[in-house]
Amino acid sequence: EVQLVESGGGLVQPGGSLRLSCAASGFSFDDYAIGWFRQAPGKEREVVSCMSLRAKNTYYAVSAQGRFIISSDNAKNTVYLQMNSLKPEDTAVYYCAADYLYSTNCIPWDYDYDYWGPGAQVTVSS
């Protein structure tokens, strides 16, 4: 059974940092990409970042560039999203998702992803 579970969300002050983890099981990790997406209240879900797990190619949304870092520990089947310099507009539910790859680059579109975690709330507020 495929499972993705996010952890590490919470409440942080503006300018602070959080590290999200996505623990994966039930599929061949290296054959996939993991994407991080988020959805704020009243807004559409949007991509934050993604990584192809074999080639380690990455993509960042403009809003994440220079502040967020995606990484993976393939031995632990876990992907991380280090979020720095957090802003109130980063407040959202963050989801990780898995996409079977036919190339070396991850796809930054949510409709391409096959499996999703339940999400983790990130709230940036003073």
Coordinates of C-alpha atoms in Angstrom, one line a residue:
E1 CA 0.0 0.0 0.0
V2 CA 1.4 3.4 -1.0
Q3 CA 1.6 5.8 1.9
L4 CA 2.9 9.4 2.1
V5 CA 2.9 11.1 5.5
E6 CA 3.9 14.7 6.1
S7 CA 5.3 15.9 9.4
G8 CA 6.9 19.0 10.8
G9 CA 4.2 21.6 10.3
G10 CA 3.2 24.0 13.0
L11 CA 3.0 27.7 14.0
V12 CA 6.0 29.9 13.4
Q13 CA 6.7 33.6 13.5
P14 CA 7.4 35.6 10.4
G15 CA 11.1 35.2 9.5
G16 CA 11.3 31.8 11.1
S17 CA 12.0 28.4 9.7
L18 CA 10.3 25.0 9.6
R19 CA 11.4 21.7 8.0
L20 CA 8.7 19.5 6.6
S21 CA 9.3 15.8 6.1
C22 CA 7.5 13.4 3.7
A23 CA 7.9 9.8 4.6
A24 CA 7.1 7.4 1.7
S25 CA 6.4 3.7 1.6
G26 CA 4.9 1.1 -0.7
F27 CA 6.6 2.0 -4.0
S28 CA 10.0 2.1 -5.6
F29 CA 11.2 5.4 -4.3
D30 CA 14.0 6.1 -6.8
D31 CA 11.5 5.7 -9.8
Y32 CA 9.4 8.6 -8.6
A33 CA 9.5 12.4 -8.1
I34 CA 8.2 14.0 -4.9
G35 CA 6.4 17.3 -5.1
W36 CA 5.5 19.7 -2.4
F37 CA 2.2 21.6 -3.0
R38 CA 0.3 23.9 -0.8
Q39 CA -3.2 25.2 -0.5
A40 CA -4.3 28.3 1.4
P41 CA -7.9 29.0 2.4
G42 CA -9.9 30.2 -0.5
K43 CA -7.0 29.6 -3.0
E44 CA -6.2 26.9 -5.5
R45 CA -3.5 24.4 -4.7
E46 CA -0.1 25.4 -6.1
V47 CA 3.3 23.8 -6.5
V48 CA 6.0 24.8 -4.1
S49 CA 8.9 22.5 -5.2
C50 CA 9.6 19.1 -6.6
M51 CA 12.5 16.7 -7.0
S52 CA 13.2 13.7 -9.1
L53 CA 14.5 11.1 -6.7
R54 CA 17.1 9.3 -8.9
A55 CA 18.6 12.3 -10.8
K56 CA 17.9 14.7 -7.9
N57 CA 16.8 17.4 -10.4
T58 CA 14.8 20.1 -8.6
Y59 CA 12.2 22.7 -9.4
Y60 CA 11.1 25.7 -7.3
A61 CA 8.2 28.0 -7.7
V62 CA 9.1 31.7 -7.8
S63 CA 7.7 32.1 -4.3
A64 CA 10.0 29.5 -2.9
Q65 CA 13.2 30.4 -4.8
G66 CA 16.0 31.5 -2.4
R67 CA 14.0 30.6 0.7
F68 CA 13.0 26.9 0.5
I69 CA 15.3 23.9 -0.1
I70 CA 14.1 20.4 -1.2
S71 CA 16.2 17.4 -0.4
S72 CA 15.9 13.7 0.0
D73 CA 17.4 10.8 2.0
N74 CA 16.7 7.9 -0.4
A75 CA 17.9 5.4 2.2
K76 CA 15.1 6.6 4.4
N77 CA 12.5 7.1 1.6
T78 CA 12.1 10.6 2.9
V79 CA 11.9 14.0 1.3
Y80 CA 12.4 17.2 3.2
L81 CA 11.3 20.8 2.5
Q82 CA 13.4 23.3 4.5
M83 CA 11.5 26.6 4.7
N84 CA 13.4 29.7 5.7
S85 CA 12.4 33.3 6.0
L86 CA 8.8 32.4 6.3
K87 CA 6.1 34.9 5.5
P88 CA 2.4 35.1 6.5
E89 CA 1.5 34.4 2.9
D90 CA 3.2 31.0 3.3
T91 CA 0.4 29.9 5.6
A92 CA -1.3 26.9 4.0
V93 CA -1.8 23.2 4.2
Y94 CA 1.3 21.6 2.7
Y95 CA 1.0 18.3 0.8
C96 CA 3.7 16.0 -0.5
A97 CA 2.8 13.8 -3.6
A98 CA 4.5 11.1 -5.6
D99 CA 4.7 11.0 -9.4
Y100 CA 6.1 8.1 -11.4
L101 CA 8.8 9.5 -13.7
Y102 CA 9.4 8.8 -17.4
S103 CA 12.2 11.3 -17.5
T104 CA 14.8 12.8 -15.2
N105 CA 12.8 16.0 -14.4
C106 CA 10.0 16.4 -12.0
I107 CA 6.7 17.8 -13.2
P108 CA 5.4 20.9 -11.4
W109 CA 1.8 20.2 -12.1
D110 CA -0.4 18.6 -9.5
Y111 CA -2.6 16.6 -12.0
D112 CA 0.5 14.5 -12.8
Y113 CA 0.9 13.2 -9.3
D114 CA -0.5 9.8 -8.4
Y115 CA -0.3 9.6 -4.6
W116 CA -0.9 12.2 -2.0
G117 CA -0.3 12.6 1.7
P118 CA -3.0 14.0 4.1
G119 CA -1.2 17.3 4.5
A120 CA 0.4 19.3 7.2
Q121 CA -0.7 22.8 8.4
V122 CA 1.9 25.6 8.4
T123 CA 0.9 28.8 10.0
V124 CA 3.1 31.9 9.9
S125 CA 1.9 34.5 12.3
S126 CA 3.1 36.7 15.1

